[in-house]
mmCIF file with all atom_site columns, C-alpha atoms in Angstrom:
data_model
loop_
_atom_site.group_PDB
_atom_site.id
_atom_site.type_symbol
_atom_site.label_atom_id
_atom_site.label_alt_id
_atom_site.label_comp_id
_atom_site.label_asym_id
_atom_site.label_entity_id
_atom_site.label_seq_id
_atom_site.pdbx_PDB_ins_code
_atom_site.Cartn_x
_atom_site.Cartn_y
_atom_site.Cartn_z
_atom_site.occupancy
_atom_site.B_iso_or_equiv
_atom_site.pdbx_formal_charge
_atom_site.auth_seq_id
_atom_site.auth_comp_id
_atom_site.auth_asym_id
_atom_site.auth_atom_id
_atom_site.pdbx_PDB_model_num
ATOM 1   C CA . MET A 1 1   ? -4.186  13.834  11.718  1.00 0.00 ? 1   MET A CA 1
ATOM 2   C CA . LEU A 1 2   ? -5.437  10.580  10.295  1.00 0.00 ? 2   LEU A CA 1
ATOM 3   C CA . THR A 1 3   ? -9.080  9.744   10.934  1.00 0.00 ? 3   THR A CA 1
ATOM 4   C CA . LYS A 1 4   ? -10.280 6.785   12.924  1.00 0.00 ? 4   LYS A CA 1
ATOM 5   C CA . GLU A 1 5   ? -11.331 5.172   9.604   1.00 0.00 ? 5   GLU A CA 1
ATOM 6   C CA . ALA A 1 6   ? -7.782  5.619   8.224   1.00 0.00 ? 6   ALA A CA 1
ATOM 7   C CA . LEU A 1 7   ? -6.171  4.126   11.431  1.00 0.00 ? 7   LEU A CA 1
ATOM 8   C CA . VAL A 1 8   ? -8.536  1.103   11.291  1.00 0.00 ? 8   VAL A CA 1
ATOM 9   C CA . LEU A 1 9   ? -7.636  0.575   7.584   1.00 0.00 ? 9   LEU A CA 1
ATOM 10  C CA . TYR A 1 10  ? -3.903  0.967   8.413   1.00 0.00 ? 10  TYR A CA 1
ATOM 11  C CA . ARG A 1 11  ? -4.139  -1.736  11.151  1.00 0.00 ? 11  ARG A CA 1
ATOM 12  C CA . ASN A 1 12  ? -6.148  -4.045  8.957   1.00 0.00 ? 12  ASN A CA 1
ATOM 13  C CA . ILE A 1 13  ? -3.571  -3.847  6.211   1.00 0.00 ? 13  ILE A CA 1
ATOM 14  C CA . LEU A 1 14  ? -0.782  -4.685  8.640   1.00 0.00 ? 14  LEU A CA 1
ATOM 15  C CA . ARG A 1 15  ? -2.769  -7.654  10.015  1.00 0.00 ? 15  ARG A CA 1
ATOM 16  C CA . ALA A 1 16  ? -3.444  -8.880  6.459   1.00 0.00 ? 16  ALA A CA 1
ATOM 17  C CA . HIS A 1 17  ? 0.324   -8.719  5.701   1.00 0.00 ? 17  HIS A CA 1
ATOM 18  C CA . GLY A 1 18  ? 0.857   -10.856 8.822   1.00 0.00 ? 18  GLY A CA 1
ATOM 19  C CA . ARG A 1 19  ? -1.649  -13.413 7.684   1.00 0.00 ? 19  ARG A CA 1
ATOM 20  C CA . ARG A 1 20  ? -0.899  -13.527 3.952   1.00 0.00 ? 20  ARG A CA 1
ATOM 21  C CA . LEU A 1 21  ? 2.662   -12.448 3.104   1.00 0.00 ? 21  LEU A CA 1
ATOM 22  C CA . PRO A 1 22  ? 5.868   -14.331 3.587   1.00 0.00 ? 22  PRO A CA 1
ATOM 23  C CA . PRO A 1 23  ? 8.233   -12.703 6.112   1.00 0.00 ? 23  PRO A CA 1
ATOM 24  C CA . ALA A 1 24  ? 10.480  -10.954 3.627   1.00 0.00 ? 24  ALA A CA 1
ATOM 25  C CA . LEU A 1 25  ? 7.528   -9.441  1.699   1.00 0.00 ? 25  LEU A CA 1
ATOM 26  C CA . ARG A 1 26  ? 5.787   -8.557  4.944   1.00 0.00 ? 26  ARG A CA 1
ATOM 27  C CA . GLU A 1 27  ? 8.793   -6.519  6.059   1.00 0.00 ? 27  GLU A CA 1
ATOM 28  C CA . ILE A 1 28  ? 8.789   -4.577  2.793   1.00 0.00 ? 28  ILE A CA 1
ATOM 29  C CA . GLY A 1 29  ? 5.002   -4.203  2.699   1.00 0.00 ? 29  GLY A CA 1
ATOM 30  C CA . ASP A 1 30  ? 4.782   -3.014  6.305   1.00 0.00 ? 30  ASP A CA 1
ATOM 31  C CA . ALA A 1 31  ? 7.510   -0.454  5.733   1.00 0.00 ? 31  ALA A CA 1
ATOM 32  C CA . TYR A 1 32  ? 5.824   0.865   2.609   1.00 0.00 ? 32  TYR A CA 1
ATOM 33  C CA . VAL A 1 33  ? 2.420   1.076   4.272   1.00 0.00 ? 33  VAL A CA 1
ATOM 34  C CA . ARG A 1 34  ? 3.879   2.937   7.303   1.00 0.00 ? 34  ARG A CA 1
ATOM 35  C CA . ASP A 1 35  ? 5.667   5.395   5.042   1.00 0.00 ? 35  ASP A CA 1
ATOM 36  C CA . GLU A 1 36  ? 2.576   6.078   2.900   1.00 0.00 ? 36  GLU A CA 1
ATOM 37  C CA . PHE A 1 37  ? 0.245   6.597   5.869   1.00 0.00 ? 37  PHE A CA 1
ATOM 38  C CA . ARG A 1 38  ? 2.810   8.757   7.591   1.00 0.00 ? 38  ARG A CA 1
ATOM 39  C CA . ARG A 1 39  ? 3.181   10.960  4.484   1.00 0.00 ? 39  ARG A CA 1
ATOM 40  C CA . HIS A 1 40  ? -0.593  11.398  4.383   1.00 0.00 ? 40  HIS A CA 1
ATOM 41  C CA . GLN A 1 41  ? -1.144  12.253  8.054   1.00 0.00 ? 41  GLN A CA 1
ATOM 42  C CA . ARG A 1 42  ? -1.764  15.936  7.298   1.00 0.00 ? 42  ARG A CA 1
ATOM 43  C CA . ALA A 1 43  ? -2.947  15.604  3.682   1.00 0.00 ? 43  ALA A CA 1
ATOM 44  C CA . ASP A 1 44  ? -5.857  17.788  2.527   1.00 0.00 ? 44  ASP A CA 1
ATOM 45  C CA . GLU A 1 45  ? -9.248  16.107  2.564   1.00 0.00 ? 45  GLU A CA 1
ATOM 46  C CA . GLN A 1 46  ? -9.437  16.086  -1.233  1.00 0.00 ? 46  GLN A CA 1
ATOM 47  C CA . PHE A 1 47  ? -6.523  13.663  -1.294  1.00 0.00 ? 47  PHE A CA 1
ATOM 48  C CA . MET A 1 48  ? -7.623  11.451  1.572   1.00 0.00 ? 48  MET A CA 1
ATOM 49  C CA . GLY A 1 49  ? -10.735 10.054  -0.159  1.00 0.00 ? 49  GLY A CA 1
ATOM 50  C CA . PRO A 1 50  ? -8.882  8.608   -3.140  1.00 0.00 ? 50  PRO A CA 1
ATOM 51  C CA . PHE A 1 51  ? -5.927  7.578   -0.881  1.00 0.00 ? 51  PHE A CA 1
ATOM 52  C CA . LEU A 1 52  ? -8.193  5.547   1.358   1.00 0.00 ? 52  LEU A CA 1
ATOM 53  C CA . GLN A 1 53  ? -10.134 4.131   -1.528  1.00 0.00 ? 53  GLN A CA 1
ATOM 54  C CA . GLU A 1 54  ? -6.974  2.785   -3.179  1.00 0.00 ? 54  GLU A CA 1
ATOM 55  C CA . TRP A 1 55  ? -5.708  1.269   0.104   1.00 0.00 ? 55  TRP A CA 1
ATOM 56  C CA . ARG A 1 56  ? -9.105  -0.428  0.597   1.00 0.00 ? 56  ARG A CA 1
ATOM 57  C CA . LYS A 1 57  ? -8.680  -2.015  -2.823  1.00 0.00 ? 57  LYS A CA 1
ATOM 58  C CA . TYR A 1 58  ? -5.161  -3.027  -1.855  1.00 0.00 ? 58  TYR A CA 1
ATOM 59  C CA . LEU A 1 59  ? -6.471  -4.614  1.291   1.00 0.00 ? 59  LEU A CA 1
ATOM 60  C CA . ASP A 1 60  ? -9.078  -6.519  -0.656  1.00 0.00 ? 60  ASP A CA 1
ATOM 61  C CA . SER A 1 61  ? -6.420  -7.782  -3.011  1.00 0.00 ? 61  SER A CA 1
ATOM 62  C CA . VAL A 1 62  ? -4.099  -8.927  -0.267  1.00 0.00 ? 62  VAL A CA 1
ATOM 63  C CA . ASP A 1 63  ? -6.690  -10.368 2.084   1.00 0.00 ? 63  ASP A CA 1
ATOM 64  C CA . GLY A 1 64  ? -9.090  -11.622 -0.598  1.00 0.00 ? 64  GLY A CA 1
ATOM 65  C CA . PRO A 1 65  ? -8.921  -14.805 -2.639  1.00 0.00 ? 65  PRO A CA 1
ATOM 66  C CA . ALA A 1 66  ? -7.061  -13.252 -5.651  1.00 0.00 ? 66  ALA A CA 1
ATOM 67  C CA . THR A 1 67  ? -3.583  -12.336 -4.505  1.00 0.00 ? 67  THR A CA 1
ATOM 68  C CA . GLY A 1 68  ? -0.769  -11.626 -6.932  1.00 0.00 ? 68  GLY A CA 1
ATOM 69  C CA . ARG A 1 69  ? -2.856  -10.015 -9.591  1.00 0.00 ? 69  ARG A CA 1
ATOM 70  C CA . ASP A 1 70  ? -1.420  -7.794  -12.267 1.00 0.00 ? 70  ASP A CA 1
ATOM 71  C CA . LEU A 1 71  ? -1.961  -4.029  -12.056 1.00 0.00 ? 71  LEU A CA 1
ATOM 72  C CA . ASP A 1 72  ? -5.036  -2.980  -13.936 1.00 0.00 ? 72  ASP A CA 1
ATOM 73  C CA . VAL A 1 73  ? -4.111  -1.418  -17.350 1.00 0.00 ? 73  VAL A CA 1
ATOM 74  C CA . ASP A 1 74  ? -6.207  1.703   -16.735 1.00 0.00 ? 74  ASP A CA 1
ATOM 75  C CA . VAL A 1 75  ? -4.634  2.180   -13.284 1.00 0.00 ? 75  VAL A CA 1
ATOM 76  C CA . ALA A 1 76  ? -1.128  1.683   -14.749 1.00 0.00 ? 76  ALA A CA 1
ATOM 77  C CA . LYS A 1 77  ? -1.801  4.333   -17.444 1.00 0.00 ? 77  LYS A CA 1
ATOM 78  C CA . SER A 1 78  ? -2.979  6.822   -14.884 1.00 0.00 ? 78  SER A CA 1
ATOM 79  C CA . LEU A 1 79  ? 0.164   6.674   -12.702 1.00 0.00 ? 79  LEU A CA 1
ATOM 80  C CA . SER A 1 80  ? 2.322   9.720   -12.412 1.00 0.00 ? 80  SER A CA 1
ATOM 81  C CA . ASP A 1 81  ? 6.043   9.531   -13.155 1.00 0.00 ? 81  ASP A CA 1
ATOM 82  C CA . GLU A 1 82  ? 6.728   9.585   -9.444  1.00 0.00 ? 82  GLU A CA 1
ATOM 83  C CA . GLN A 1 83  ? 4.293   6.701   -8.861  1.00 0.00 ? 83  GLN A CA 1
ATOM 84  C CA . ARG A 1 84  ? 5.849   4.655   -11.658 1.00 0.00 ? 84  ARG A CA 1
ATOM 85  C CA . ALA A 1 85  ? 9.288   5.195   -10.211 1.00 0.00 ? 85  ALA A CA 1
ATOM 86  C CA . GLN A 1 86  ? 7.940   4.176   -6.759  1.00 0.00 ? 86  GLN A CA 1
ATOM 87  C CA . LEU A 1 87  ? 6.468   1.040   -8.288  1.00 0.00 ? 87  LEU A CA 1
ATOM 88  C CA . ALA A 1 88  ? 9.719   0.169   -9.983  1.00 0.00 ? 88  ALA A CA 1
ATOM 89  C CA . ARG A 1 89  ? 11.546  0.496   -6.667  1.00 0.00 ? 89  ARG A CA 1
ATOM 90  C CA . LEU A 1 90  ? 8.970   -1.672  -4.995  1.00 0.00 ? 90  LEU A CA 1
ATOM 91  C CA . ARG A 1 91  ? 9.269   -4.326  -7.662  1.00 0.00 ? 91  ARG A CA 1
ATOM 92  C CA . LYS A 1 92  ? 13.084  -4.311  -7.284  1.00 0.00 ? 92  LYS A CA 1
ATOM 93  C CA . GLU A 1 93  ? 12.744  -4.695  -3.456  1.00 0.00 ? 93  GLU A CA 1
ATOM 94  C CA . VAL A 1 94  ? 10.304  -7.589  -3.761  1.00 0.00 ? 94  VAL A CA 1
ATOM 95  C CA . ALA A 1 95  ? 12.573  -9.384  -6.293  1.00 0.00 ? 95  ALA A CA 1
ATOM 96  C CA . SER A 1 96  ? 15.503  -8.848  -4.033  1.00 0.00 ? 96  SER A CA 1
ATOM 97  C CA . ALA A 1 97  ? 13.648  -10.162 -1.034  1.00 0.00 ? 97  ALA A CA 1
ATOM 98  C CA . LEU A 1 98  ? 12.419  -13.212 -2.891  1.00 0.00 ? 98  LEU A CA 1
ATOM 99  C CA . ASN A 1 99  ? 15.970  -14.025 -3.991  1.00 0.00 ? 99  ASN A CA 1
ATOM 100 C CA . ARG A 1 100 ? 17.213  -13.860 -0.370  1.00 0.00 ? 100 ARG A CA 1
ATOM 101 C CA . SER A 1 101 ? 14.474  -16.315 0.778   1.00 0.00 ? 101 SER A CA 1
#
């Protein structure tokens, strides 16, 4: 079960998407956030701290003044193969959505 803190963060991310993202990207972003939070509903506590920390950083990047930043080199190097594949799929979806707009 997600904590109250996690649910508040989840809602804030969705609200930020509504304020800051164009409709096509909002649709993709909302679906991705829903999927990730759903997958972590019953995650062990050891995973939830880092999970929430990264989503807080994401919220700051979306809702803050500097949107569209490149992924930090150190963060990119630390991604697992699965995360790299997921990032590639997300990039492809965003490019496709932008082409449809």
